[in-house]
CSV table of C-alpha atoms and ligand atoms in Angstrom, one decimal:
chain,number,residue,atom,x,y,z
A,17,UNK,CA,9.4,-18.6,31.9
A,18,UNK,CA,8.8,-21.0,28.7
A,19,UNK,CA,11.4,-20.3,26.4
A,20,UNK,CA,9.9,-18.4,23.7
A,21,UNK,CA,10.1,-19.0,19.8
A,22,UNK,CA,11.9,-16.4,17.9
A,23,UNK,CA,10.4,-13.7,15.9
A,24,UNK,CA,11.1,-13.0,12.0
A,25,UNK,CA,11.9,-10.1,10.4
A,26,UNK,CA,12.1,-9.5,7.1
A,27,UNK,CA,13.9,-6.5,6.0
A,28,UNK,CA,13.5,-4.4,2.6
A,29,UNK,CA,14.0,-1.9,0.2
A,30,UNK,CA,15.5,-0.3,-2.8
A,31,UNK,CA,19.4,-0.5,-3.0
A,32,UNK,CA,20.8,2.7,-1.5
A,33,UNK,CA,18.4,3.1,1.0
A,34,UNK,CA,21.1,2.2,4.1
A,35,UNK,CA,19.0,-1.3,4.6
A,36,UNK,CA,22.4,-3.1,4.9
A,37,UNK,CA,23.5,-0.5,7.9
A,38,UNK,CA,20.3,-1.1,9.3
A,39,UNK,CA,20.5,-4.7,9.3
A,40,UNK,CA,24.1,-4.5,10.4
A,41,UNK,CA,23.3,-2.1,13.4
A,42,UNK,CA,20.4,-4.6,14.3
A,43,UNK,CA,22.6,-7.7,14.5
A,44,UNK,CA,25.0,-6.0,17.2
A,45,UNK,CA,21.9,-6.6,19.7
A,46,UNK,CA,21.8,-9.8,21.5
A,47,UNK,CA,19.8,-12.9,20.3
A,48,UNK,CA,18.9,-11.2,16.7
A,49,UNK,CA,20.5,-13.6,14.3
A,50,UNK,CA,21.3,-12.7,10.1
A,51,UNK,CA,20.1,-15.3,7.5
A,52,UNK,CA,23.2,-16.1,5.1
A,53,UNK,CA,21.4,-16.2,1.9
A,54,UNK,CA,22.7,-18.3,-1.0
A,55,UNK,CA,23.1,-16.5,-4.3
A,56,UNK,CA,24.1,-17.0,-7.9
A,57,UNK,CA,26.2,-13.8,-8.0
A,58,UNK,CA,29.8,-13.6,-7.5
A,59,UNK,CA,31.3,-12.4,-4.6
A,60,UNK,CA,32.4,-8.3,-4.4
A,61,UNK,CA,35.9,-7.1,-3.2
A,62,UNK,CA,35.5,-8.2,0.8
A,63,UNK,CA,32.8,-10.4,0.9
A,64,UNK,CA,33.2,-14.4,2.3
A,65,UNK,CA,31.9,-17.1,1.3
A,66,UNK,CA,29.2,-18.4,3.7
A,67,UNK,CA,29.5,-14.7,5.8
A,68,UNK,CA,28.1,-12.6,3.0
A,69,UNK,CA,26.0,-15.4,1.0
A,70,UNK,CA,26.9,-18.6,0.3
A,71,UNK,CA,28.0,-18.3,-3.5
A,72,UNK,CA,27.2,-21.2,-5.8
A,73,UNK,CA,26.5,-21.5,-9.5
A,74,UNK,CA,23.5,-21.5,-10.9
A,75,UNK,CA,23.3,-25.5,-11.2
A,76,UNK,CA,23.9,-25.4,-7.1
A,77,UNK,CA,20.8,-23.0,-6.8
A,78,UNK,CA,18.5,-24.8,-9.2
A,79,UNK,CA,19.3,-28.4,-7.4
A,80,UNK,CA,18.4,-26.5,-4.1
A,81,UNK,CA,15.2,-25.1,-5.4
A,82,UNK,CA,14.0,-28.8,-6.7
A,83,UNK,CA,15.2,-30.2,-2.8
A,84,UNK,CA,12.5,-26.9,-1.5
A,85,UNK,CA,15.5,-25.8,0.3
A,86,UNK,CA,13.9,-22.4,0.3
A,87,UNK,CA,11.8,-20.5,2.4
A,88,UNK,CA,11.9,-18.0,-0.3
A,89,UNK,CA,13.8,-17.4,-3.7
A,90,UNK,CA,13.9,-14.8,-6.2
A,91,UNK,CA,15.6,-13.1,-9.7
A,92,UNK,CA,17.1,-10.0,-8.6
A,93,UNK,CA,18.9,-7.7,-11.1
A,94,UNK,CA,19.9,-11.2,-13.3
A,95,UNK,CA,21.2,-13.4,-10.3
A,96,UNK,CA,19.7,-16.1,-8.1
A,97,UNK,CA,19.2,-15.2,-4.5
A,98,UNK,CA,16.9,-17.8,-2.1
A,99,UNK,CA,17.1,-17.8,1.8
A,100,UNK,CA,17.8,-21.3,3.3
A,101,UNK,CA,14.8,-22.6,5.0
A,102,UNK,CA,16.5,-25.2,7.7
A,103,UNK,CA,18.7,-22.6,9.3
A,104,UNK,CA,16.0,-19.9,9.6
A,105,UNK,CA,13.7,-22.4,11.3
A,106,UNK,CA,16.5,-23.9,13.4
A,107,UNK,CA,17.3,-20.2,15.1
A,108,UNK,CA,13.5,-19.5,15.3
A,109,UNK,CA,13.1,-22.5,17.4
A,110,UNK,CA,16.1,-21.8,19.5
A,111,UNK,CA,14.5,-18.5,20.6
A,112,UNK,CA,16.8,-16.3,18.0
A,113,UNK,CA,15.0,-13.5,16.1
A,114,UNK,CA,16.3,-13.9,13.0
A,115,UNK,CA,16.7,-10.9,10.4
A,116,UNK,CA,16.4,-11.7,6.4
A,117,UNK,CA,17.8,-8.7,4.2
A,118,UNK,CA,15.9,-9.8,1.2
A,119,UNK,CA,14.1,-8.1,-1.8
A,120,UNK,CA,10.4,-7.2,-1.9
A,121,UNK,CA,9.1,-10.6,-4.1
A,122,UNK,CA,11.3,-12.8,-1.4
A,123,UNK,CA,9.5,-10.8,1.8
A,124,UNK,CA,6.3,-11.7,-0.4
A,125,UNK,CA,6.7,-15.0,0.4
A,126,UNK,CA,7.8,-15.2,3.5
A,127,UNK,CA,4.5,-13.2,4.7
A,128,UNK,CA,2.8,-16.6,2.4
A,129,UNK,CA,5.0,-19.2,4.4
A,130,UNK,CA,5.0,-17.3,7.5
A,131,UNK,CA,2.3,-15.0,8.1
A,132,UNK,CA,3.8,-14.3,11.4
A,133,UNK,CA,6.8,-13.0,9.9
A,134,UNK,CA,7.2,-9.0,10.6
A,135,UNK,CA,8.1,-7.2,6.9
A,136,UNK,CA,9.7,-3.7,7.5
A,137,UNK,CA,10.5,-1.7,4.4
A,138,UNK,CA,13.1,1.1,4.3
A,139,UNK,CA,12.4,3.9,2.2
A,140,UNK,CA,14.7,6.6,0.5
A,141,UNK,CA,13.4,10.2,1.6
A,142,UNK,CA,12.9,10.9,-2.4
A,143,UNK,CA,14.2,9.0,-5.6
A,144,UNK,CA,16.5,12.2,-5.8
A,145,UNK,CA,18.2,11.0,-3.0
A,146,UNK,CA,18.5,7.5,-3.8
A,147,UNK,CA,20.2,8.4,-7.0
A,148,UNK,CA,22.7,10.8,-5.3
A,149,UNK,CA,23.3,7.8,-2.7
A,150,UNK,CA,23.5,5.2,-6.3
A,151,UNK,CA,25.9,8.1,-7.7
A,152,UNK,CA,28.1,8.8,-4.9
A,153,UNK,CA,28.7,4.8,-4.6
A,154,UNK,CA,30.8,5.2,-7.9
A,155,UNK,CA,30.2,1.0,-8.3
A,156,UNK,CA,27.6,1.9,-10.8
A,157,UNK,CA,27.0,2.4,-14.6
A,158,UNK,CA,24.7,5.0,-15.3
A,159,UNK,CA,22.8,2.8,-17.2
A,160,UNK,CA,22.8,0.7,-14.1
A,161,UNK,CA,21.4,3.7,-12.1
A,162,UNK,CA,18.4,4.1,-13.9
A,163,UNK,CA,17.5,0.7,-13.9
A,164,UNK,CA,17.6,0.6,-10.3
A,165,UNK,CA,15.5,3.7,-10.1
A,166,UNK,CA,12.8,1.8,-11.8
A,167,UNK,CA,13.0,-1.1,-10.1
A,168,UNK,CA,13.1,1.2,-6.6
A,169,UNK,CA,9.5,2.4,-7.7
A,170,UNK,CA,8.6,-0.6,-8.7
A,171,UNK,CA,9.3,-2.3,-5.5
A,172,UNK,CA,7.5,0.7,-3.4
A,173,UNK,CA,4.6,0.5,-5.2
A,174,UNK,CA,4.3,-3.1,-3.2
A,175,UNK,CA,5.1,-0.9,0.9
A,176,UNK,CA,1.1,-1.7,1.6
A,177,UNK,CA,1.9,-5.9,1.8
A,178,UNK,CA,4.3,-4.7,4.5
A,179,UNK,CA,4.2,-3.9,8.4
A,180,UNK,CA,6.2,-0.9,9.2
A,181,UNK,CA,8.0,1.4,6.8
A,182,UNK,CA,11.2,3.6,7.6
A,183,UNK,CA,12.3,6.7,5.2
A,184,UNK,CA,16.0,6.8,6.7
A,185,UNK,CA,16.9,10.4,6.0
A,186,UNK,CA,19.1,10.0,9.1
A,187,UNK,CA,20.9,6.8,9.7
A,188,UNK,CA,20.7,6.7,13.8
A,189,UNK,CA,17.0,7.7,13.6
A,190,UNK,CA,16.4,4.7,11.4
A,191,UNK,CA,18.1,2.3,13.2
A,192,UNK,CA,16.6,3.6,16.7
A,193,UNK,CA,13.0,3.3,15.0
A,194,UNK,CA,13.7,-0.7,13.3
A,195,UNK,CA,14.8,-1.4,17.4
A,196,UNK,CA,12.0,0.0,18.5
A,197,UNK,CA,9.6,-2.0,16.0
A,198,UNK,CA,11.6,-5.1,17.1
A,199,UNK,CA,10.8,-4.4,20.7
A,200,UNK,CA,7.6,-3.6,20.6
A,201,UNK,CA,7.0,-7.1,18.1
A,202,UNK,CA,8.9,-8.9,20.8
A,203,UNK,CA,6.2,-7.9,23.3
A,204,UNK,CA,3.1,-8.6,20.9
A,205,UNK,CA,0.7,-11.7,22.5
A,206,UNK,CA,1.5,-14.8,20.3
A,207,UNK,CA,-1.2,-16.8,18.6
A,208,UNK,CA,0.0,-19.7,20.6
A,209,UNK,CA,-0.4,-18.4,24.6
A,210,UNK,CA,-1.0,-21.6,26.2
A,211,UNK,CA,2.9,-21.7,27.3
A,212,UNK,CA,3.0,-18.8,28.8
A,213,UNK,CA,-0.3,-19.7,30.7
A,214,UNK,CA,1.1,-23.2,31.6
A,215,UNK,CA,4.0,-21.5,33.7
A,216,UNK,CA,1.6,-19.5,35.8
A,217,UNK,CA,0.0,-22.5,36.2
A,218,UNK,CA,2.2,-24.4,37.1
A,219,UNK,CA,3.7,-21.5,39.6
A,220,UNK,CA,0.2,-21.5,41.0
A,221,UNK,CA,0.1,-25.2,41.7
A,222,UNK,CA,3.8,-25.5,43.1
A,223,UNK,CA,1.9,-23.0,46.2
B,5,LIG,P1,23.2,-7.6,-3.4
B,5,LIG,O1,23.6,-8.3,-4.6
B,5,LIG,O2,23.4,-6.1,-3.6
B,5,LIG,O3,23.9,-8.1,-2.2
B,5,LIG,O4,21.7,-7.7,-3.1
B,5,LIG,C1,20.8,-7.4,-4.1
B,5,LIG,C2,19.3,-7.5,-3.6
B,5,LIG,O5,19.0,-8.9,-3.3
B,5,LIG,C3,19.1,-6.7,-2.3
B,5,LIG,O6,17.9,-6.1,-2.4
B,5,LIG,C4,19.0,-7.8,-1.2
B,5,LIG,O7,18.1,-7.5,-0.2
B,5,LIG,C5,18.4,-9.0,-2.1
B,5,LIG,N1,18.6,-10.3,-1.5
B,5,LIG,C6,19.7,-10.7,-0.8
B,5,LIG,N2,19.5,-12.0,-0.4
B,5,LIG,C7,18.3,-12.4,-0.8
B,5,LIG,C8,17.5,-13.6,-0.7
B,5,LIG,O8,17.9,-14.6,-0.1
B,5,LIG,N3,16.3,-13.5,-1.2
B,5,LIG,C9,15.8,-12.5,-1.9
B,5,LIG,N4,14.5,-12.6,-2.4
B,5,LIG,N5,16.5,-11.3,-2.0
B,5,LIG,C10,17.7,-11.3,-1.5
């Protein structure tokens, strides 16, 4: 079989929906690859440098954004965050599905760049949820809270540009469900069939 291209998933959704576990539980499967993003904000307690994101200053970003680094780049909550453009298109092209935890106006344009890309949005079973989830983090200011509550409507008010949604009100149904979507997406015809064609042919003619 012709090695096939790899498929792009962007995932989103308001923070404190369990989007990270998802993504986390999704990168244990073989061949799905994460996209390190680069951000302006500084690293938390834990996270590395060039694991995480690759954390640079603002001047870094900027200078990238001029170069069209990018596949995609957006403001979120004050910082910088863009996803680098070479690497995702390297994995693709190696046959990797590659998995982009990214905010709503980044998954925007990806769908632009990439209408192929598949956008899956996670949903909170209700907004009191989400702000019992926010509160029982303890990393936020109240103030904090409600501005994230906003911004959580805000960014569901945008679910129809996306493929699939998710409410994860349990965490193992939520991950079963994105693997699910992944497989069945893995099994879609492509726009581009003439490879897989060319090795029945070619079986055919080696008769
Ligand atoms: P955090 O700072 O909590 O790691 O991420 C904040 C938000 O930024 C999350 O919604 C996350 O999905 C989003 N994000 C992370 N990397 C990128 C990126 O490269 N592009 C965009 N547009 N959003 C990102």
């Amino acid at each position: 079989m012709s090695r096939k291209r790899g498929r792009l998933f962007v995932i989103s959704g308001p923070s404190g929906t369990g989007k990270g576990t998802v993504c986390a539980e999704l990168l244990k499967e073989i061949g799905n690859e994460f996209s390190v993003s680069m951000t302006t904000r500084g690293p938390r307690e834990g996270e590395v440098d060039g694991k995480d994101y690759y954390f640079v200053t603002r001047e870094v970003f900027i200078e990238n954004i001029e170069a069209g680094n990018f596949l995609e780049h957006a403001n979120v909550f004050d910082n910088l965050y863009g996803t680098p453009k070479d690497m995702v298109l390297n994995r693709l092209e190696r046959g990797r599905n590659v998995i982009l935890d990214i905010d709503v106006q980044g998954g925007l344009q990806v769908k632009k760049a990439m209408p192929e890309a598949v956008l899956i949005f996670i949903l909170p079973p209700s907004l009191a949820e989400l702000r019992r989830r926010l509160e029982g983090r303890g990393t936020e200011t109240a103030e904090k809270i409600e501005r994230r509550l906003g911004q959580a409507l805000n960014e569901i008010k945008l679910i129809g540009e996306y493929d699939y949604y998710i409410v994860n009100d349990n965490i193992d149904e939520a991950v079963a469900l994105a693997k699910s979507i992944m497989a069945a997406e893995a099994a879609r015809v492509p726009e581009a069939v003439k490879p897989i064609i060319r090795d029945y042919e070619n079986e055919s003619k080696q008769k």
